Each structure stands twice: as structure tokens, then as C-alpha cells.
Amino acid sequence: MHLHRTKSTTGTRSTTARTAPPRRTDPRRPTADAAARRRERDKLPHYWFAERLLLALSGQRPVHSLLGHTVGEAYEQLTALAPRAPLRPAPPGRSPVVRHCGQFRPRPGVIEAFARIASGDRLQALAFRLEKGPDLRWRCSAVELGGARA
């Protein structure tokens, strides 16, 4: 606790207790509800995979970090795309982010998903297919990356 001396109107000084600085009220700060919604969103398989694919295709994580999360040709597709780091940060170095991720479930155990990836003023599309295995884990079975509209 800090003590703060103030001068009274009678000319004598009094000592008052000051416990903390005034609270910051920043309207730009996310609310607790927004943070909770984001945590719940990140638990969804298509958002989880979109974030991991973004990290691998932007060069922020190695492609082999997805080795146990892919099946079939998806890993070969990733190893072909990743050396070019197609989602690398745009100058002046702002990290790319998943703006939105949607899904379509053509049948039980399959998710066809898309994500809009923003990096600076660039916007790119990422499409991928997830399949639930016999162990009930989701794995990526296909990846496609599209460029910006002409």
C-alpha cells in the first residue's frame, strides 16, 4: 500500500491510503465473453487444423509437426507447398491470421473446411478435408491453397 500526502484547505497535511492506480478501461480490449468464445471456437476441429496448417504454410512451424495429423496424400501436398511458405507474413512482418473458417459435413465423420487467411492487405483461401479415423481422431486428408482474386 502506498501513502499519498495531500494538502488540506487548512494548510496541514493529511496522509491517505492509496491502494492501486485507477482501473484501465480500454474499449479495444476483448471482453471476457469474446475470449471465452475464441477458446471454444479453437476447440472445433476445423479451426484447430486451420491454425496448424497456417503455421506450417507460413514457415512458423515445421511441416513434420503435422505428420501424425495427416493421412493419404495430404502430407505430400504439405511438403510440396511448405518450402515456398505461401502464407509467409507480408511486409512489414505482420503474422498471418485465420479470419474465418467454415465447414461442410457431406457425411458423418467427414468435414470439408475452408479458411480465409489474412496477412497484411492480402487475403488467401485455404481448403482442406478432415476425416475421423477409427480411433475417433480427426486427420487431414487433403489440402488446397488458392491465391487472391485477380
Short mmCIF file of N, CA and C in Angstrom, two decimals:
data_model
loop_
_atom_site.label_atom_id
_atom_site.label_comp_id
_atom_site.label_asym_id
_atom_site.label_seq_id
_atom_site.Cartn_x
_atom_site.Cartn_y
_atom_site.Cartn_z
N MET A 1 0.85 -1.16 0.00
CA MET A 1 0.00 0.00 0.00
C MET A 1 0.89 1.23 0.00
N HIS A 2 0.56 2.19 -0.87
CA HIS A 2 1.30 3.44 -0.94
C HIS A 2 0.59 4.51 -0.13
N LEU A 3 1.37 5.37 0.50
CA LEU A 3 0.79 6.50 1.22
C LEU A 3 0.92 7.72 0.35
N HIS A 4 -0.10 8.49 0.30
CA HIS A 4 -0.13 9.67 -0.55
C HIS A 4 -0.42 10.88 0.34
N ARG A 5 0.42 11.86 0.29
CA ARG A 5 0.23 13.06 1.11
C ARG A 5 -0.52 14.11 0.30
N THR A 6 -1.50 14.68 0.93
CA THR A 6 -2.26 15.74 0.28
C THR A 6 -2.28 16.96 1.19
N LYS A 7 -2.47 18.09 0.60
CA LYS A 7 -2.53 19.32 1.37
C LYS A 7 -4.00 19.69 1.56
N SER A 8 -4.39 19.88 2.79
CA SER A 8 -5.79 20.20 3.07
C SER A 8 -6.00 21.70 2.94
N THR A 9 -7.23 22.12 3.02
CA THR A 9 -7.57 23.54 2.89
C THR A 9 -7.13 24.35 4.10
N THR A 10 -6.88 23.66 5.22
CA THR A 10 -6.46 24.38 6.42
C THR A 10 -4.96 24.56 6.47
N GLY A 11 -4.24 24.02 5.52
CA GLY A 11 -2.81 24.19 5.47
C GLY A 11 -2.04 23.05 6.10
N THR A 12 -2.69 22.11 6.76
CA THR A 12 -2.00 20.96 7.33
C THR A 12 -2.05 19.82 6.33
N ARG A 13 -1.09 18.95 6.44
CA ARG A 13 -1.03 17.80 5.53
C ARG A 13 -1.68 16.58 6.17
N SER A 14 -2.42 15.86 5.35
CA SER A 14 -3.00 14.62 5.86
C SER A 14 -2.46 13.47 5.02
N THR A 15 -2.46 12.31 5.61
CA THR A 15 -1.98 11.12 4.92
C THR A 15 -3.17 10.22 4.63
N THR A 16 -3.35 9.87 3.34
CA THR A 16 -4.44 8.98 2.95
C THR A 16 -3.84 7.74 2.31
N ALA A 17 -4.55 6.64 2.43
CA ALA A 17 -4.08 5.39 1.84
C ALA A 17 -4.54 5.30 0.39
N ARG A 18 -3.60 4.95 -0.47
CA ARG A 18 -3.91 4.74 -1.89
C ARG A 18 -3.52 3.30 -2.19
N THR A 19 -4.47 2.49 -2.60
CA THR A 19 -4.20 1.07 -2.78
C THR A 19 -3.74 0.69 -4.16
N ALA A 20 -4.24 1.34 -5.19
CA ALA A 20 -3.87 0.97 -6.56
C ALA A 20 -4.19 2.13 -7.49
N PRO A 21 -3.56 2.11 -8.66
CA PRO A 21 -3.89 3.16 -9.63
C PRO A 21 -5.31 2.95 -10.15
N PRO A 22 -5.88 3.96 -10.74
CA PRO A 22 -7.25 3.79 -11.27
C PRO A 22 -7.28 2.70 -12.33
N ARG A 23 -8.42 2.06 -12.46
CA ARG A 23 -8.58 0.96 -13.42
C ARG A 23 -8.50 1.48 -14.84
N ARG A 24 -7.91 0.65 -15.68
CA ARG A 24 -7.84 0.98 -17.10
C ARG A 24 -9.12 0.51 -17.76
N THR A 25 -9.73 1.37 -18.50
CA THR A 25 -10.93 1.00 -19.26
C THR A 25 -10.65 1.25 -20.72
N ASP A 26 -10.15 0.24 -21.38
CA ASP A 26 -9.78 0.34 -22.78
C ASP A 26 -10.86 -0.34 -23.61
N PRO A 27 -11.59 0.41 -24.43
CA PRO A 27 -12.66 -0.21 -25.21
C PRO A 27 -12.16 -1.19 -26.26
N ARG A 28 -10.87 -1.17 -26.60
CA ARG A 28 -10.34 -2.08 -27.62
C ARG A 28 -10.01 -3.44 -27.05
N ARG A 29 -9.93 -3.55 -25.74
CA ARG A 29 -9.57 -4.82 -25.11
C ARG A 29 -10.73 -5.80 -25.28
N PRO A 30 -10.44 -7.08 -25.65
CA PRO A 30 -11.53 -8.04 -25.79
C PRO A 30 -12.18 -8.32 -24.44
N THR A 31 -13.46 -8.50 -24.47
CA THR A 31 -14.19 -8.80 -23.24
C THR A 31 -13.95 -10.25 -22.85
N ALA A 32 -14.31 -10.56 -21.64
CA ALA A 32 -14.17 -11.94 -21.18
C ALA A 32 -15.01 -12.87 -22.04
N ASP A 33 -16.17 -12.40 -22.47
CA ASP A 33 -17.04 -13.22 -23.32
C ASP A 33 -16.38 -13.51 -24.66
N ALA A 34 -15.72 -12.51 -25.25
CA ALA A 34 -15.06 -12.71 -26.54
C ALA A 34 -13.90 -13.69 -26.40
N ALA A 35 -13.14 -13.59 -25.33
CA ALA A 35 -12.03 -14.51 -25.12
C ALA A 35 -12.55 -15.93 -24.91
N ALA A 36 -13.64 -16.08 -24.18
CA ALA A 36 -14.23 -17.41 -23.96
C ALA A 36 -14.76 -17.99 -25.27
N ARG A 37 -15.38 -17.13 -26.11
CA ARG A 37 -15.87 -17.61 -27.40
C ARG A 37 -14.71 -18.07 -28.28
N ARG A 38 -13.59 -17.34 -28.24
CA ARG A 38 -12.43 -17.73 -29.05
C ARG A 38 -11.87 -19.07 -28.58
N ARG A 39 -11.78 -19.27 -27.26
CA ARG A 39 -11.29 -20.56 -26.74
C ARG A 39 -12.20 -21.71 -27.17
N GLU A 40 -13.51 -21.49 -27.14
CA GLU A 40 -14.45 -22.53 -27.57
C GLU A 40 -14.32 -22.78 -29.07
N ARG A 41 -14.15 -21.71 -29.85
CA ARG A 41 -14.01 -21.84 -31.30
C ARG A 41 -12.77 -22.65 -31.64
N ASP A 42 -11.67 -22.40 -30.91
CA ASP A 42 -10.42 -23.09 -31.20
C ASP A 42 -10.46 -24.58 -30.86
N LYS A 43 -11.49 -25.01 -30.13
CA LYS A 43 -11.65 -26.44 -29.84
C LYS A 43 -12.29 -27.18 -31.00
N LEU A 44 -12.91 -26.46 -31.92
CA LEU A 44 -13.54 -27.10 -33.08
C LEU A 44 -12.46 -27.64 -34.01
N PRO A 45 -12.63 -28.85 -34.56
CA PRO A 45 -11.55 -29.45 -35.34
C PRO A 45 -11.15 -28.64 -36.57
N HIS A 46 -12.10 -28.04 -37.27
CA HIS A 46 -11.72 -27.30 -38.48
C HIS A 46 -10.93 -26.04 -38.13
N TYR A 47 -11.23 -25.37 -37.03
CA TYR A 47 -10.42 -24.21 -36.63
C TYR A 47 -9.04 -24.65 -36.15
N TRP A 48 -8.99 -25.75 -35.40
CA TRP A 48 -7.70 -26.25 -34.91
C TRP A 48 -6.77 -26.57 -36.07
N PHE A 49 -7.29 -27.28 -37.07
CA PHE A 49 -6.47 -27.63 -38.24
C PHE A 49 -6.12 -26.39 -39.06
N ALA A 50 -7.03 -25.45 -39.20
CA ALA A 50 -6.72 -24.24 -39.96
C ALA A 50 -5.54 -23.50 -39.33
N GLU A 51 -5.53 -23.40 -38.01
CA GLU A 51 -4.41 -22.74 -37.32
C GLU A 51 -3.10 -23.50 -37.53
N ARG A 52 -3.13 -24.82 -37.43
CA ARG A 52 -1.91 -25.62 -37.59
C ARG A 52 -1.40 -25.58 -39.03
N LEU A 53 -2.32 -25.64 -39.99
CA LEU A 53 -1.91 -25.55 -41.39
C LEU A 53 -1.32 -24.17 -41.68
N LEU A 54 -1.90 -23.13 -41.13
CA LEU A 54 -1.38 -21.77 -41.30
C LEU A 54 0.05 -21.68 -40.77
N LEU A 55 0.30 -22.23 -39.59
CA LEU A 55 1.65 -22.17 -39.02
C LEU A 55 2.66 -22.90 -39.89
N ALA A 56 2.27 -24.06 -40.44
CA ALA A 56 3.19 -24.82 -41.29
C ALA A 56 3.42 -24.14 -42.64
N LEU A 57 2.36 -23.60 -43.23
CA LEU A 57 2.48 -23.00 -44.56
C LEU A 57 3.03 -21.57 -44.52
N SER A 58 3.15 -21.01 -43.33
CA SER A 58 3.77 -19.68 -43.22
C SER A 58 5.22 -19.78 -42.76
N GLY A 59 5.70 -21.00 -42.54
CA GLY A 59 7.08 -21.18 -42.13
C GLY A 59 7.31 -20.98 -40.64
N GLN A 60 6.24 -20.86 -39.85
CA GLN A 60 6.39 -20.65 -38.41
C GLN A 60 6.58 -21.96 -37.65
N ARG A 61 6.15 -23.07 -38.25
CA ARG A 61 6.35 -24.39 -37.66
C ARG A 61 6.77 -25.35 -38.77
N PRO A 62 7.53 -26.38 -38.42
CA PRO A 62 7.93 -27.34 -39.45
C PRO A 62 6.74 -28.19 -39.91
N VAL A 63 6.80 -28.61 -41.15
CA VAL A 63 5.71 -29.41 -41.71
C VAL A 63 5.57 -30.74 -40.96
N HIS A 64 6.67 -31.30 -40.50
CA HIS A 64 6.57 -32.60 -39.83
C HIS A 64 5.79 -32.52 -38.51
N SER A 65 5.47 -31.32 -38.03
CA SER A 65 4.63 -31.20 -36.84
C SER A 65 3.21 -31.69 -37.13
N LEU A 66 2.85 -31.80 -38.41
CA LEU A 66 1.53 -32.29 -38.81
C LEU A 66 1.55 -33.75 -39.26
N LEU A 67 2.69 -34.40 -39.13
CA LEU A 67 2.84 -35.77 -39.64
C LEU A 67 1.80 -36.72 -39.05
N GLY A 68 1.55 -36.68 -37.77
CA GLY A 68 0.56 -37.57 -37.16
C GLY A 68 -0.86 -37.12 -37.33
N HIS A 69 -1.05 -35.96 -37.95
CA HIS A 69 -2.40 -35.40 -38.12
C HIS A 69 -2.86 -35.44 -39.57
N THR A 70 -2.13 -36.16 -40.42
CA THR A 70 -2.48 -36.25 -41.84
C THR A 70 -2.57 -37.71 -42.26
N VAL A 71 -3.33 -37.95 -43.33
CA VAL A 71 -3.43 -39.29 -43.92
C VAL A 71 -3.36 -39.14 -45.43
N GLY A 72 -3.01 -40.22 -46.09
CA GLY A 72 -3.01 -40.22 -47.55
C GLY A 72 -2.03 -39.22 -48.13
N GLU A 73 -2.49 -38.51 -49.16
CA GLU A 73 -1.62 -37.59 -49.89
C GLU A 73 -1.50 -36.22 -49.24
N ALA A 74 -2.21 -35.98 -48.16
CA ALA A 74 -2.19 -34.65 -47.54
C ALA A 74 -0.78 -34.24 -47.10
N TYR A 75 -0.02 -35.19 -46.55
CA TYR A 75 1.33 -34.84 -46.10
C TYR A 75 2.23 -34.50 -47.30
N GLU A 76 2.08 -35.24 -48.41
CA GLU A 76 2.86 -34.93 -49.61
C GLU A 76 2.47 -33.56 -50.17
N GLN A 77 1.18 -33.24 -50.11
CA GLN A 77 0.73 -31.92 -50.56
C GLN A 77 1.36 -30.83 -49.70
N LEU A 78 1.41 -31.05 -48.40
CA LEU A 78 2.01 -30.07 -47.50
C LEU A 78 3.51 -29.92 -47.74
N THR A 79 4.21 -31.04 -47.94
CA THR A 79 5.65 -30.94 -48.18
C THR A 79 5.96 -30.26 -49.50
N ALA A 80 5.04 -30.35 -50.46
CA ALA A 80 5.24 -29.64 -51.73
C ALA A 80 4.97 -28.14 -51.58
N LEU A 81 3.99 -27.77 -50.78
CA LEU A 81 3.63 -26.36 -50.60
C LEU A 81 4.56 -25.62 -49.64
N ALA A 82 4.94 -26.27 -48.56
CA ALA A 82 5.63 -25.58 -47.46
C ALA A 82 6.97 -24.93 -47.81
N PRO A 83 7.84 -25.51 -48.64
CA PRO A 83 9.13 -24.84 -48.89
C PRO A 83 8.98 -23.43 -49.46
N ARG A 84 7.90 -23.18 -50.18
CA ARG A 84 7.68 -21.83 -50.72
C ARG A 84 7.08 -20.89 -49.69
N ALA A 85 6.65 -21.44 -48.53
CA ALA A 85 6.00 -20.68 -47.47
C ALA A 85 4.96 -19.72 -48.07
N PRO A 86 3.93 -20.25 -48.72
CA PRO A 86 2.97 -19.39 -49.43
C PRO A 86 2.17 -18.46 -48.52
N LEU A 87 2.11 -18.75 -47.23
CA LEU A 87 1.37 -17.89 -46.31
C LEU A 87 2.31 -17.09 -45.40
N ARG A 88 3.54 -16.91 -45.85
CA ARG A 88 4.51 -16.17 -45.02
C ARG A 88 3.99 -14.75 -44.76
N PRO A 89 4.43 -14.16 -43.66
CA PRO A 89 3.95 -12.82 -43.32
C PRO A 89 4.29 -11.80 -44.41
N ALA A 90 3.34 -10.94 -44.68
CA ALA A 90 3.54 -9.88 -45.65
C ALA A 90 4.33 -8.74 -44.99
N PRO A 91 5.15 -8.03 -45.75
CA PRO A 91 5.87 -6.91 -45.17
C PRO A 91 4.88 -5.91 -44.60
N PRO A 92 5.11 -5.31 -43.50
CA PRO A 92 6.33 -5.26 -42.69
C PRO A 92 6.41 -6.36 -41.64
N GLY A 93 5.88 -7.54 -41.88
CA GLY A 93 6.07 -8.66 -40.98
C GLY A 93 4.89 -8.97 -40.08
N ARG A 94 3.71 -8.53 -40.45
CA ARG A 94 2.53 -8.88 -39.65
C ARG A 94 2.21 -10.35 -39.87
N SER A 95 2.05 -11.08 -38.80
CA SER A 95 1.78 -12.52 -38.90
C SER A 95 0.42 -12.77 -39.51
N PRO A 96 0.31 -13.79 -40.36
CA PRO A 96 -0.99 -14.11 -40.94
C PRO A 96 -1.92 -14.67 -39.87
N VAL A 97 -3.22 -14.46 -40.07
CA VAL A 97 -4.22 -14.92 -39.12
C VAL A 97 -5.39 -15.57 -39.86
N VAL A 98 -6.07 -16.47 -39.17
CA VAL A 98 -7.29 -17.08 -39.71
C VAL A 98 -8.42 -16.10 -39.43
N ARG A 99 -8.97 -15.51 -40.49
CA ARG A 99 -10.08 -14.56 -40.32
C ARG A 99 -11.40 -15.28 -40.09
N HIS A 100 -11.62 -16.34 -40.84
CA HIS A 100 -12.86 -17.10 -40.71
C HIS A 100 -12.61 -18.52 -41.19
N CYS A 101 -13.31 -19.43 -40.61
CA CYS A 101 -13.20 -20.82 -41.03
C CYS A 101 -14.60 -21.41 -41.05
N GLY A 102 -14.96 -22.01 -42.16
CA GLY A 102 -16.28 -22.61 -42.31
C GLY A 102 -16.15 -24.10 -42.60
N GLN A 103 -17.27 -24.78 -42.52
CA GLN A 103 -17.24 -26.23 -42.73
C GLN A 103 -18.51 -26.72 -43.42
N PHE A 104 -18.37 -27.86 -44.07
CA PHE A 104 -19.50 -28.59 -44.64
C PHE A 104 -19.28 -30.05 -44.29
N ARG A 105 -20.31 -30.72 -43.84
CA ARG A 105 -20.20 -32.14 -43.47
C ARG A 105 -20.99 -32.97 -44.48
N PRO A 106 -20.31 -33.49 -45.52
CA PRO A 106 -21.02 -34.26 -46.54
C PRO A 106 -21.58 -35.58 -46.00
N ARG A 107 -20.96 -36.12 -44.97
CA ARG A 107 -21.45 -37.34 -44.31
C ARG A 107 -20.81 -37.41 -42.92
N PRO A 108 -21.31 -38.23 -42.06
CA PRO A 108 -20.72 -38.34 -40.72
C PRO A 108 -19.25 -38.75 -40.79
N GLY A 109 -18.43 -38.11 -40.00
CA GLY A 109 -17.01 -38.44 -39.96
C GLY A 109 -16.17 -37.73 -41.00
N VAL A 110 -16.76 -36.79 -41.75
CA VAL A 110 -16.02 -36.06 -42.78
C VAL A 110 -16.37 -34.57 -42.67
N ILE A 111 -15.34 -33.74 -42.69
CA ILE A 111 -15.53 -32.29 -42.72
C ILE A 111 -14.74 -31.73 -43.90
N GLU A 112 -15.42 -30.99 -44.76
CA GLU A 112 -14.74 -30.24 -45.81
C GLU A 112 -14.75 -28.79 -45.34
N ALA A 113 -13.58 -28.23 -45.12
CA ALA A 113 -13.47 -26.92 -44.49
C ALA A 113 -12.74 -25.93 -45.39
N PHE A 114 -12.99 -24.66 -45.14
CA PHE A 114 -12.27 -23.59 -45.82
C PHE A 114 -11.90 -22.55 -44.78
N ALA A 115 -10.83 -21.84 -45.06
CA ALA A 115 -10.40 -20.77 -44.15
C ALA A 115 -9.96 -19.58 -44.99
N ARG A 116 -10.28 -18.38 -44.50
CA ARG A 116 -9.78 -17.15 -45.10
C ARG A 116 -8.59 -16.71 -44.26
N ILE A 117 -7.44 -16.61 -44.91
CA ILE A 117 -6.20 -16.26 -44.23
C ILE A 117 -5.81 -14.84 -44.63
N ALA A 118 -5.64 -13.97 -43.65
CA ALA A 118 -5.25 -12.58 -43.91
C ALA A 118 -3.81 -12.36 -43.46
N SER A 119 -3.06 -11.68 -44.31
CA SER A 119 -1.68 -11.31 -43.98
C SER A 119 -1.45 -9.93 -44.59
N GLY A 120 -1.44 -8.91 -43.73
CA GLY A 120 -1.35 -7.55 -44.24
C GLY A 120 -2.60 -7.24 -45.05
N ASP A 121 -2.41 -6.79 -46.28
CA ASP A 121 -3.56 -6.49 -47.14
C ASP A 121 -3.92 -7.66 -48.06
N ARG A 122 -3.22 -8.79 -47.90
CA ARG A 122 -3.51 -9.98 -48.71
C ARG A 122 -4.54 -10.86 -48.03
N LEU A 123 -5.38 -11.49 -48.83
CA LEU A 123 -6.35 -12.45 -48.34
C LEU A 123 -6.26 -13.69 -49.22
N GLN A 124 -6.05 -14.85 -48.60
CA GLN A 124 -5.92 -16.09 -49.36
C GLN A 124 -6.89 -17.12 -48.83
N ALA A 125 -7.22 -18.08 -49.69
CA ALA A 125 -8.15 -19.15 -49.33
C ALA A 125 -7.38 -20.44 -49.10
N LEU A 126 -7.79 -21.16 -48.08
CA LEU A 126 -7.21 -22.45 -47.75
C LEU A 126 -8.37 -23.43 -47.61
N ALA A 127 -8.32 -24.54 -48.34
CA ALA A 127 -9.36 -25.56 -48.25
C ALA A 127 -8.71 -26.87 -47.82
N PHE A 128 -9.41 -27.61 -46.98
CA PHE A 128 -8.87 -28.88 -46.52
C PHE A 128 -10.01 -29.82 -46.13
N ARG A 129 -9.69 -31.11 -46.13
CA ARG A 129 -10.68 -32.14 -45.81
C ARG A 129 -10.19 -32.89 -44.57
N LEU A 130 -11.08 -33.08 -43.63
CA LEU A 130 -10.78 -33.82 -42.41
C LEU A 130 -11.61 -35.10 -42.38
N GLU A 131 -10.99 -36.17 -41.94
CA GLU A 131 -11.68 -37.45 -41.80
C GLU A 131 -11.43 -38.00 -40.41
N LYS A 132 -12.50 -38.50 -39.80
CA LYS A 132 -12.38 -39.08 -38.46
C LYS A 132 -11.99 -40.54 -38.60
N GLY A 133 -10.90 -40.93 -37.96
CA GLY A 133 -10.42 -42.30 -38.04
C GLY A 133 -11.11 -43.22 -37.06
N PRO A 134 -10.77 -44.51 -37.12
CA PRO A 134 -11.38 -45.48 -36.21
C PRO A 134 -11.05 -45.19 -34.74
N ASP A 135 -9.96 -44.45 -34.50
CA ASP A 135 -9.60 -44.07 -33.13
C ASP A 135 -10.30 -42.77 -32.70
N LEU A 136 -11.23 -42.27 -33.54
CA LEU A 136 -12.03 -41.06 -33.29
C LEU A 136 -11.21 -39.77 -33.31
N ARG A 137 -10.02 -39.82 -33.92
CA ARG A 137 -9.20 -38.61 -34.08
C ARG A 137 -9.38 -38.07 -35.50
N TRP A 138 -9.45 -36.74 -35.60
CA TRP A 138 -9.55 -36.10 -36.91
C TRP A 138 -8.18 -36.02 -37.54
N ARG A 139 -8.12 -36.32 -38.86
CA ARG A 139 -6.88 -36.21 -39.61
C ARG A 139 -7.17 -35.53 -40.94
N CYS A 140 -6.20 -34.77 -41.38
CA CYS A 140 -6.33 -34.04 -42.64
C CYS A 140 -6.00 -34.99 -43.79
N SER A 141 -6.89 -35.05 -44.79
CA SER A 141 -6.67 -35.96 -45.91
C SER A 141 -6.43 -35.23 -47.24
N ALA A 142 -6.64 -33.91 -47.27
CA ALA A 142 -6.39 -33.14 -48.49
C ALA A 142 -6.23 -31.67 -48.13
N VAL A 143 -5.36 -30.98 -48.88
CA VAL A 143 -5.11 -29.55 -48.67
C VAL A 143 -5.00 -28.86 -50.00
N GLU A 144 -5.67 -27.72 -50.15
CA GLU A 144 -5.55 -26.89 -51.35
C GLU A 144 -5.39 -25.45 -50.90
N LEU A 145 -4.55 -24.72 -51.61
CA LEU A 145 -4.32 -23.32 -51.31
C LEU A 145 -4.57 -22.50 -52.55
N GLY A 146 -5.48 -21.55 -52.48
CA GLY A 146 -5.79 -20.69 -53.61
C GLY A 146 -5.21 -19.31 -53.41
N GLY A 147 -4.98 -18.59 -54.51
CA GLY A 147 -4.44 -17.24 -54.42
C GLY A 147 -5.53 -16.19 -54.32
N ALA A 148 -5.10 -14.96 -54.33
CA ALA A 148 -6.05 -13.83 -54.28
C ALA A 148 -6.77 -13.72 -55.61
N ARG A 149 -7.94 -13.10 -55.57
CA ARG A 149 -8.70 -12.90 -56.80
C ARG A 149 -7.99 -11.91 -57.72
N ALA A 150 -8.11 -12.21 -59.00
CA ALA A 150 -7.47 -11.33 -59.98
C ALA A 150 -8.37 -10.15 -60.31
#
